[in-house]
Structure formats: structure tokens, C-alpha cells
mmCIF file with all atom_site columns, C-alpha atoms in Angstrom:
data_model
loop_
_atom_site.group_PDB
_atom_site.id
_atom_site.type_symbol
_atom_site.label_atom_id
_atom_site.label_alt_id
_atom_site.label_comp_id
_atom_site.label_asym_id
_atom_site.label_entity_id
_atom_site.label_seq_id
_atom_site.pdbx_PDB_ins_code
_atom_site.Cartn_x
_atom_site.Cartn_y
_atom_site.Cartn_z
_atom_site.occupancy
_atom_site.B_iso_or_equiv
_atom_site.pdbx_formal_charge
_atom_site.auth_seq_id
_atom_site.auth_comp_id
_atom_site.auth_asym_id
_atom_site.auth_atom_id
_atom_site.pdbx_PDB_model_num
ATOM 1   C CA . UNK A 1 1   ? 151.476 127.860 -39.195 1.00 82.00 ? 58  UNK A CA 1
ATOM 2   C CA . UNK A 1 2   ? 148.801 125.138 -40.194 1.00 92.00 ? 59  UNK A CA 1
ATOM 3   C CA . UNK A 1 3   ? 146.103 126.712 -42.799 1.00 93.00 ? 60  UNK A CA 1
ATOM 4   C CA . UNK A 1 4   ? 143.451 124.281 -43.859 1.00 95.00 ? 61  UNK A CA 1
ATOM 5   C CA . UNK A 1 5   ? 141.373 125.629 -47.400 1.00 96.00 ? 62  UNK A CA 1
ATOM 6   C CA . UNK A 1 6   ? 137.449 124.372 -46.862 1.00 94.00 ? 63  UNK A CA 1
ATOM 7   C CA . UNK A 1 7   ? 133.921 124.885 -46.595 1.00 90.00 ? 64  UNK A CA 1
ATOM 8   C CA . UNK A 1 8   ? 132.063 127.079 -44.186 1.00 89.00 ? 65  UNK A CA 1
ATOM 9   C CA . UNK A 1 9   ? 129.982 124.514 -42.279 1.00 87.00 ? 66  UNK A CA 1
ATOM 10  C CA . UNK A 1 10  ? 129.267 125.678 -38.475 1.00 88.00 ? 67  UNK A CA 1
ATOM 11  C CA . UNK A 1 11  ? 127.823 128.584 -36.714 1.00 87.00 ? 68  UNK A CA 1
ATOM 12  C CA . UNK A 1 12  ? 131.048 129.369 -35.987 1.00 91.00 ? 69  UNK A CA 1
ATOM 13  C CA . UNK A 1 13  ? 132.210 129.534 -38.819 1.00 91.00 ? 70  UNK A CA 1
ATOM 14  C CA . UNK A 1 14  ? 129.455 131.446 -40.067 1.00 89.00 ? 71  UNK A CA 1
ATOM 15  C CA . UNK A 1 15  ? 129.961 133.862 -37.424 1.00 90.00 ? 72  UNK A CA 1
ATOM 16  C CA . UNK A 1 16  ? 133.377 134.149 -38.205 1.00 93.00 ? 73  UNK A CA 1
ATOM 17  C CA . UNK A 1 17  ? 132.869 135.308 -41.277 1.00 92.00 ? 74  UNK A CA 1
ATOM 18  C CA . UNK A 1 18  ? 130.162 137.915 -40.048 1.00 89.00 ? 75  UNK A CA 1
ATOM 19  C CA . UNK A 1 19  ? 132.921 139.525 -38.154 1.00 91.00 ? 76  UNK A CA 1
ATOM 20  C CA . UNK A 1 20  ? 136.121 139.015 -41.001 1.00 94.00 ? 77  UNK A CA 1
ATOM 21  C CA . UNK A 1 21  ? 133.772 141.583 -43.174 1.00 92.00 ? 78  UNK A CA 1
ATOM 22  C CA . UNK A 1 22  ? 133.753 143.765 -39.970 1.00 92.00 ? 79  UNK A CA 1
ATOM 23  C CA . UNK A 1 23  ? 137.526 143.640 -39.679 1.00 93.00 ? 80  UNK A CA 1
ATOM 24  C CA . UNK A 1 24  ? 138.305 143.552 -43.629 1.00 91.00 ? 81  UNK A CA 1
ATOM 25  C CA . UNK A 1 25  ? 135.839 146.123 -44.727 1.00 88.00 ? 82  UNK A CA 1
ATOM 26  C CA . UNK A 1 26  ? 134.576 148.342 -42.250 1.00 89.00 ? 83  UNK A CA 1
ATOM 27  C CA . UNK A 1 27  ? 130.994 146.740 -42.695 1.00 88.00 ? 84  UNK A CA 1
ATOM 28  C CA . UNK A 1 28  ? 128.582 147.927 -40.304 1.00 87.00 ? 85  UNK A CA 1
ATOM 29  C CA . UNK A 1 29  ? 125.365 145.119 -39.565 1.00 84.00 ? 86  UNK A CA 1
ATOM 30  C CA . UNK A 1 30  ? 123.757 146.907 -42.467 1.00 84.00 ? 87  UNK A CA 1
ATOM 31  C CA . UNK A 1 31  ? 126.447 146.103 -45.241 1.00 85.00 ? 88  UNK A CA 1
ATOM 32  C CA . UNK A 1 32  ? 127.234 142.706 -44.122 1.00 84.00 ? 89  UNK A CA 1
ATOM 33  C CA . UNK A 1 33  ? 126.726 139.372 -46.250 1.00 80.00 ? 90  UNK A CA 1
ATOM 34  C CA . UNK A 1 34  ? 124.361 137.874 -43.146 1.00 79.00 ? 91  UNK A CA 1
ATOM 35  C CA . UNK A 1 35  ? 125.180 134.745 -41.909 1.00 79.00 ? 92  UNK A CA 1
ATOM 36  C CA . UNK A 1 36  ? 121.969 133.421 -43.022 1.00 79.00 ? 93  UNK A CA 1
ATOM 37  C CA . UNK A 1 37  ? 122.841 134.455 -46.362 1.00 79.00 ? 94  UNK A CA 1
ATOM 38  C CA . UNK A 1 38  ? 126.065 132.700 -45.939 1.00 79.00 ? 95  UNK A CA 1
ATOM 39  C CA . UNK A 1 39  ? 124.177 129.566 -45.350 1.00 79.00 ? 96  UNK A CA 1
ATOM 40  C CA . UNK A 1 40  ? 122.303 129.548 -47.837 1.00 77.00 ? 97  UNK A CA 1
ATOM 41  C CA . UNK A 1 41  ? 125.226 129.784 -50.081 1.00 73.00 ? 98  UNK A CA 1
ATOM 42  C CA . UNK A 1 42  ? 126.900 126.723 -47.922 1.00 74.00 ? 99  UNK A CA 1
ATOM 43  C CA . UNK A 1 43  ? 124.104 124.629 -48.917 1.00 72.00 ? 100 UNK A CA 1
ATOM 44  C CA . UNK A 1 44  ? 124.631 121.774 -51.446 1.00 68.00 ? 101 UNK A CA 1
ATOM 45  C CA . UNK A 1 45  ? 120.977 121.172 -52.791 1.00 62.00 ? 102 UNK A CA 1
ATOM 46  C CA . UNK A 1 46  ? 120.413 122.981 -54.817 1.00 61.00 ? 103 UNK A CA 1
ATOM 47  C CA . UNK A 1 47  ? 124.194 124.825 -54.706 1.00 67.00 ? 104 UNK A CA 1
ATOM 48  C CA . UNK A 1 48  ? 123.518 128.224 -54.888 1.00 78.00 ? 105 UNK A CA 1
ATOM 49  C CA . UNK A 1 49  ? 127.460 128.826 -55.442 1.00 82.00 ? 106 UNK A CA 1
ATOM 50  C CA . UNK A 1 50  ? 131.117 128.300 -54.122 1.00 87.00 ? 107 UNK A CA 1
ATOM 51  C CA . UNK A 1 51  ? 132.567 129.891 -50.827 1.00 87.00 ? 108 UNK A CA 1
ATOM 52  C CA . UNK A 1 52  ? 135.739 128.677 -49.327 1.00 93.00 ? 109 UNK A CA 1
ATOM 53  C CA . UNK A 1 53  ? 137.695 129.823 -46.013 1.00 95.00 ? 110 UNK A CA 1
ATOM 54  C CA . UNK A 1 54  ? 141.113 129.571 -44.853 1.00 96.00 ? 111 UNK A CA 1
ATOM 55  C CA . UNK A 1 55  ? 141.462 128.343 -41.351 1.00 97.00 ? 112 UNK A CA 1
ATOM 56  C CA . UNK A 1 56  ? 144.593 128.992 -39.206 1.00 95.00 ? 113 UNK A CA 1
ATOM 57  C CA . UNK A 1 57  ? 144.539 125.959 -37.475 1.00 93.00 ? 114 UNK A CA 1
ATOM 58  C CA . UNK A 1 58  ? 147.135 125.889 -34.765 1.00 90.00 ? 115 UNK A CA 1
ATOM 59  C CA . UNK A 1 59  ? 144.866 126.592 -31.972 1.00 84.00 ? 116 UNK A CA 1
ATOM 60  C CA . UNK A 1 60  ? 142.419 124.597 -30.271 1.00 88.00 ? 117 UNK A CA 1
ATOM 61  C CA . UNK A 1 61  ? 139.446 126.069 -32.412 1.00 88.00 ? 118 UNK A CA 1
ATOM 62  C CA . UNK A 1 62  ? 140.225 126.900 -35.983 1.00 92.00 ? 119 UNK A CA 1
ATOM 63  C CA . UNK A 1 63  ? 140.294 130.650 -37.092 1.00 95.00 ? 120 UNK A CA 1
ATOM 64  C CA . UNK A 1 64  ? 138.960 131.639 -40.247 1.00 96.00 ? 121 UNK A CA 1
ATOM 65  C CA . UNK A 1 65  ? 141.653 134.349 -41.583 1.00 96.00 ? 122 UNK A CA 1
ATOM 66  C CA . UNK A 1 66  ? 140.212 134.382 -45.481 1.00 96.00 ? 123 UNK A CA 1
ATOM 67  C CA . UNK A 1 67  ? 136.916 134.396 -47.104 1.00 95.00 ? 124 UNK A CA 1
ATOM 68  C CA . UNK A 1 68  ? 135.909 133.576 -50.645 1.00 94.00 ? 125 UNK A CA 1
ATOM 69  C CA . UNK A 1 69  ? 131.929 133.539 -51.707 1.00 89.00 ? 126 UNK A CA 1
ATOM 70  C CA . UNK A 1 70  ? 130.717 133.482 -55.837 1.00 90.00 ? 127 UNK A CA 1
ATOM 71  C CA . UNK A 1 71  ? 127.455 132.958 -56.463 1.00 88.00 ? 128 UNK A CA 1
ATOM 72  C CA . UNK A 1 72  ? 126.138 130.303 -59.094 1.00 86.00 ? 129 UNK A CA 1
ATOM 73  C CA . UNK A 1 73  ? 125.071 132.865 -62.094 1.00 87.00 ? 130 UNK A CA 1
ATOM 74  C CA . UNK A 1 74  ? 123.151 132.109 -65.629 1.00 87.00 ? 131 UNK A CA 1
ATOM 75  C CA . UNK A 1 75  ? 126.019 132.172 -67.348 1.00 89.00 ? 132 UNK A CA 1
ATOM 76  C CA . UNK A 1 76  ? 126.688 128.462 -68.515 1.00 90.00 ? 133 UNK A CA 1
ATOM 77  C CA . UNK A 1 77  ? 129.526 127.221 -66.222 1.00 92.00 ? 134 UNK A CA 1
ATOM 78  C CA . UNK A 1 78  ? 130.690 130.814 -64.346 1.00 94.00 ? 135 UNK A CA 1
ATOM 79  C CA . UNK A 1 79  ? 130.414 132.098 -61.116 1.00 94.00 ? 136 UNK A CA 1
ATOM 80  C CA . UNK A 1 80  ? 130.128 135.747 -59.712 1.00 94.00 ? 137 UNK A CA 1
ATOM 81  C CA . UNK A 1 81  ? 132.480 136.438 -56.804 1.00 92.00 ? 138 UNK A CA 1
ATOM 82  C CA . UNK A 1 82  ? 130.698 138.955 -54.526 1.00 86.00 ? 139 UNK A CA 1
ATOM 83  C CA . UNK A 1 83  ? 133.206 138.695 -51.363 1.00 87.00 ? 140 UNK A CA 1
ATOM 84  C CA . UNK A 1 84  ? 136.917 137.886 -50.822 1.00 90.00 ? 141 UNK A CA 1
ATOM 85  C CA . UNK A 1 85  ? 138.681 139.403 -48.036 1.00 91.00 ? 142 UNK A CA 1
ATOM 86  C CA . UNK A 1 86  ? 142.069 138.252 -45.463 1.00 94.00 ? 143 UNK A CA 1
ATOM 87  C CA . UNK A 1 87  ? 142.164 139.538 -42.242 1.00 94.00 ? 144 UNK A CA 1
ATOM 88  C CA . UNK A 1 88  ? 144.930 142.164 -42.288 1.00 90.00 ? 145 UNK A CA 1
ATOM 89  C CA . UNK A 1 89  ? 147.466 140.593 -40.467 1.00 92.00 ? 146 UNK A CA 1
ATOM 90  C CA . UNK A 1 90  ? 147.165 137.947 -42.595 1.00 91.00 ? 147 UNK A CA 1
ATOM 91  C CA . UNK A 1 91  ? 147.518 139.751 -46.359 1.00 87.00 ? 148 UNK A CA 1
ATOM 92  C CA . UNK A 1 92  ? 151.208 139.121 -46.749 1.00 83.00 ? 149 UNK A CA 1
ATOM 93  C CA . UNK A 1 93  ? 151.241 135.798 -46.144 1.00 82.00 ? 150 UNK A CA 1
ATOM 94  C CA . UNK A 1 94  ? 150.000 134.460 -49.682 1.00 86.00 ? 151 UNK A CA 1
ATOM 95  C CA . UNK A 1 95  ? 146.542 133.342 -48.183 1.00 90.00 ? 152 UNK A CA 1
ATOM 96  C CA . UNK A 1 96  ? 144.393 134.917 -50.533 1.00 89.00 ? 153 UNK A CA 1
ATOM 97  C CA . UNK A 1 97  ? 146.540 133.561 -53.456 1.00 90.00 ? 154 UNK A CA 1
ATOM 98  C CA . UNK A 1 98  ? 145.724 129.989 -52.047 1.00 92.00 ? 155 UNK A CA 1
ATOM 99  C CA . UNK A 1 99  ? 142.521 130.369 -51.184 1.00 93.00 ? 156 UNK A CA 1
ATOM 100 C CA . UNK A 1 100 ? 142.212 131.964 -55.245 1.00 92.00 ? 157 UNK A CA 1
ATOM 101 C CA . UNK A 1 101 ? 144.015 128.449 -56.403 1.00 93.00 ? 158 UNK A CA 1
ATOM 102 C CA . UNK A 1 102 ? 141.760 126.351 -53.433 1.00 95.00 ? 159 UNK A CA 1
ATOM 103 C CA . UNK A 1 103 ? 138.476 127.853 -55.277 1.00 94.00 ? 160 UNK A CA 1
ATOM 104 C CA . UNK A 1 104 ? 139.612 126.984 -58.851 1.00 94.00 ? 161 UNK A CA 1
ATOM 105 C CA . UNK A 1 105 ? 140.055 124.039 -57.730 1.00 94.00 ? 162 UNK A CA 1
ATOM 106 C CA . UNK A 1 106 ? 136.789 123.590 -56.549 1.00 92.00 ? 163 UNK A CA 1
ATOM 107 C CA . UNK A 1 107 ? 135.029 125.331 -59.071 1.00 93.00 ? 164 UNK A CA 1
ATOM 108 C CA . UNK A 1 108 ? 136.451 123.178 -61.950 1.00 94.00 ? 165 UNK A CA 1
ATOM 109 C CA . UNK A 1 109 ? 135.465 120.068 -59.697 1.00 91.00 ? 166 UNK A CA 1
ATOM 110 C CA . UNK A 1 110 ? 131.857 121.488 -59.846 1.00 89.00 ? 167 UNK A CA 1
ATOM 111 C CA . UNK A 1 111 ? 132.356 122.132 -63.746 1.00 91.00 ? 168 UNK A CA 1
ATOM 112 C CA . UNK A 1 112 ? 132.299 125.650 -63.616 1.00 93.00 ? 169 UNK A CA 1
ATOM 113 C CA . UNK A 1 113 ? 135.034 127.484 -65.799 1.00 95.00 ? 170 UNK A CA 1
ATOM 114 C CA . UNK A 1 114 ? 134.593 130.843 -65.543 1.00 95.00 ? 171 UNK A CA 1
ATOM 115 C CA . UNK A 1 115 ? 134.664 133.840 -62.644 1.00 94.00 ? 172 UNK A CA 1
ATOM 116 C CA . UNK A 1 116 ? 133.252 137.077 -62.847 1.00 95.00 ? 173 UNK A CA 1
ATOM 117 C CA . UNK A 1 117 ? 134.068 139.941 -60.359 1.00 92.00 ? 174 UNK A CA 1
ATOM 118 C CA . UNK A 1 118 ? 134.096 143.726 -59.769 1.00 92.00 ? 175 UNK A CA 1
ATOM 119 C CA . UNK A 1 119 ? 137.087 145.344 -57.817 1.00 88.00 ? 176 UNK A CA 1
ATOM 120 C CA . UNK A 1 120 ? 138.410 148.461 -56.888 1.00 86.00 ? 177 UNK A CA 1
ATOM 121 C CA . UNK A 1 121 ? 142.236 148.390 -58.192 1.00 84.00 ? 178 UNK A CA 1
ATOM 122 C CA . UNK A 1 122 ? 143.077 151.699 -55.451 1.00 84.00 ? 179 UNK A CA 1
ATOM 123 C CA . UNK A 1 123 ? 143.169 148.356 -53.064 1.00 80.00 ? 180 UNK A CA 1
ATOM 124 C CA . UNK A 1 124 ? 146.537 147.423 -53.644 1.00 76.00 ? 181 UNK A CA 1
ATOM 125 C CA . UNK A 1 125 ? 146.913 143.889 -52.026 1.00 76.00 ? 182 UNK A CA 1
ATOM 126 C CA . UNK A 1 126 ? 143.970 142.969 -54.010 1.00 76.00 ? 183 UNK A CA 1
ATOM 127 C CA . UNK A 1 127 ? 144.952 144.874 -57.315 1.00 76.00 ? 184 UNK A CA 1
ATOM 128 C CA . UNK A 1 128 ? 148.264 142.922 -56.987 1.00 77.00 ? 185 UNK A CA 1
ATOM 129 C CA . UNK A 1 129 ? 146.553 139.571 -56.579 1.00 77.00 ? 186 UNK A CA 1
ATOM 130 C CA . UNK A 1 130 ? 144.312 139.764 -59.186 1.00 75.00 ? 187 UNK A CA 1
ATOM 131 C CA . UNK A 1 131 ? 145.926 140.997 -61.835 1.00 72.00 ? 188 UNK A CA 1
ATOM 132 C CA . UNK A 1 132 ? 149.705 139.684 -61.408 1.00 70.00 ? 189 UNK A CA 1
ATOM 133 C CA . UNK A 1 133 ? 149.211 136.298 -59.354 1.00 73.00 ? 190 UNK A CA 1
ATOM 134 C CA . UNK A 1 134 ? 146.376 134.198 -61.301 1.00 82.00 ? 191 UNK A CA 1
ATOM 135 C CA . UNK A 1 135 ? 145.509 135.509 -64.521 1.00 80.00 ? 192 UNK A CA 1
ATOM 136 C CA . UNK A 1 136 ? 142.538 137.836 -64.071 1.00 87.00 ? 193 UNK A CA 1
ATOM 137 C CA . UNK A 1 137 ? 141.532 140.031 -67.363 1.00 87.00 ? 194 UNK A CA 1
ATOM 138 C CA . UNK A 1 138 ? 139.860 143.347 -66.654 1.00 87.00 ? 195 UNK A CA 1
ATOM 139 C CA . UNK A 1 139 ? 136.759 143.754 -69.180 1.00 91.00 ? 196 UNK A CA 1
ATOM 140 C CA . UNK A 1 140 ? 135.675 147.129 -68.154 1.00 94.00 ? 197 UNK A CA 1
ATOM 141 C CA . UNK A 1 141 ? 136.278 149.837 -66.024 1.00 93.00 ? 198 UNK A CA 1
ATOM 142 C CA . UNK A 1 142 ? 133.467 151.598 -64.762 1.00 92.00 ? 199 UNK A CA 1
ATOM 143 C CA . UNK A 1 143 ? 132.797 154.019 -61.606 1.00 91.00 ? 200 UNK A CA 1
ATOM 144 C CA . UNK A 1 144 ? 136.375 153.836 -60.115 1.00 91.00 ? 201 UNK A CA 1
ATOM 145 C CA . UNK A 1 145 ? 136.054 149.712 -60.331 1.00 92.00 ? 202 UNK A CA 1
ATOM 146 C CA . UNK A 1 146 ? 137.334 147.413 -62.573 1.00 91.00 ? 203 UNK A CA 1
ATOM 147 C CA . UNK A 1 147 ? 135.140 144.320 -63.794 1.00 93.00 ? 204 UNK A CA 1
ATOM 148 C CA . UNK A 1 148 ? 137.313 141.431 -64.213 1.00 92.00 ? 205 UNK A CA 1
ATOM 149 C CA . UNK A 1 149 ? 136.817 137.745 -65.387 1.00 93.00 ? 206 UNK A CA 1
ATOM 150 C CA . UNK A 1 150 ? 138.922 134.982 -64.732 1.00 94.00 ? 207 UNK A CA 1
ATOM 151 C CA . UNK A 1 151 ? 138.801 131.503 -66.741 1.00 95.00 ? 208 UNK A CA 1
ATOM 152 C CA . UNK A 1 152 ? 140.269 128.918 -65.543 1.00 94.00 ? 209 UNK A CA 1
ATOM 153 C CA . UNK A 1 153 ? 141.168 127.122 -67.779 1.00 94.00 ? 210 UNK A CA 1
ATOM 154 C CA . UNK A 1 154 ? 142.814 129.557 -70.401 1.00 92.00 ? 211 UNK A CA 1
ATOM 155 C CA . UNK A 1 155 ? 146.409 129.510 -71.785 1.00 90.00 ? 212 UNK A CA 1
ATOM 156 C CA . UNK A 1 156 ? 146.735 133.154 -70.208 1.00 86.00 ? 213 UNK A CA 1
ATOM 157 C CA . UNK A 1 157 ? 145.476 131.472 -66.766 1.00 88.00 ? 214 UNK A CA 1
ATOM 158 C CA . UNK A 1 158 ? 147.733 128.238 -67.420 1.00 89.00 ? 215 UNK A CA 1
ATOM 159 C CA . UNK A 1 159 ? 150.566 130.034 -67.955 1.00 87.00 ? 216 UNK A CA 1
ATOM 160 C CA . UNK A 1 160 ? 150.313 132.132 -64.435 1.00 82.00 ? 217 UNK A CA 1
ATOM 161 C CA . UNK A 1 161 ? 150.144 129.479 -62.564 1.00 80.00 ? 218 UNK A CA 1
#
């Protein structure tokens, strides 16, 4: 199966993405990161953060399967993840880890060095992921969710991947 790690860019893709929260989450039209929000994020002047998909691209219109949006914050260098998800079907397949390594990758292109994230570790795939497959370090854990950072460029990170 072809995957290809990149930008949001079209309507489509934006729309995509509307309906992956649907199918990851359970988000009504209420709850959902809007696609105009999503653009906004997809712009590059000023960039208002990082968001990466992963595209199953076997077909004759690519599929996004994963989702990955931080937002720039005012921390020097760092970036606040706000939504990751992979369609279900596609969790065991190591997408998410990818699309994790993919948006390093990017964010250490764009000279940012540290992540900042809040999960809840009762969702097992995601538990697993983040604190076994990249180097994640819970800071706190608050209200049934752990708050997490993630930077990149540490010996604990180095060392995981």
C-alpha cells in the first residue's frame, strides 16, 4: 500500500479531514476543528503551525487515513499538538508512528524543537505510541489526561528512534 506523508492543501483534503474527526472521535459539527480553521493552519504566511496527513495513495484520488495539526505557540521554538487521529482500520499499521517521525521532521526543518500535548492514556493505541514509540515525557497528569512534551532533539528522543 502506497502512503505519501504531506501537507493538507485542497478542499478535499480539507474535507477529508472534517470527516477523519467524525470517524476517529465521534465529533459531532459542533466539536470539529472546521475546515476553515484547518486552513488557516495550512497557510504559510504567517505559519500559524504544522499539520501533516497521511495519504493512502493507491487509488485514483488519494485518501487521507491520518491527521496531525500543532499550533505555533509562544514558547520559543515548540508547538502545541491539538489533533492527531488514524482512521481505525488504519491504527495497526504504524501510520501514526510515521506520520509522528514525518512531523519531526518537519518541525525541526521549521526550527521548532519542542511539542507540547494533552492525552488521555485510557486510549491505548495512542498511550502506546506516545509513550513507547518516540520518546514522549509526561509532565503532569491532570483530570484523567496526561500532559506530555516531546523534544526532538533530546538523548531520551535520540535514543527511541
Amino acid at each position: 500500500m502506497a502512503v505519501e506523508y504531506r501537507k493538507l492543501e485542497t478542499e478535499d483534503d480539507f474535507a477529508q479531514a472534517s470527516e477523519l474527526q467524525r470517524q476517529v472521535f465521534g465529533f459531532s459539527d459542533l466539536d470539529l476543528v472546521s475546515p476553515h480553521m484547518l486552513r488557516l493552519v495550512a497557510r504559510n504566511t504567517p505559519p500559524l503551525g504544522v499539520h501533516l496527513g497521511a495519504f493512502v495513495t493507491d487509488g485514483p484520488t488519494p485518501q487521507l487515513v491520518g491527521v496531525l495539526f500543532g499550533f505555533s505557540t509562544f514558547l520559543e521554538k515548540s508547538i502545541y499538538v491539538t489533533l492527531m487521529g488514524v482512521l481505525p482500520e488504519y491504527q495497526e499499521g504504524l501510520y501514526g508512528h510515521r506520520l509522528l517521525l514525518k512531523f519531526r521532521e518537519v518541525c525541526l526543518r521549521n526550527n521548532i524543537h519542542t511539542m507540547y500535548g494533552v492525552y488521555d492514556p485510557m486510549a491505548a493505541n495512542l498511550a502506546r505510541l506516545y509513550t513507547g514509540g518516540v520518546g514522549f515525557l509526561g509532565t503532569q497528569f491532570l483530570s484523567g489526561r496526561i500532559f506530555f512534551r516531546w523534544d526532538f532533539l533530546s538523548e531520551h528522543t535520540l535514543a527511541k528512534l
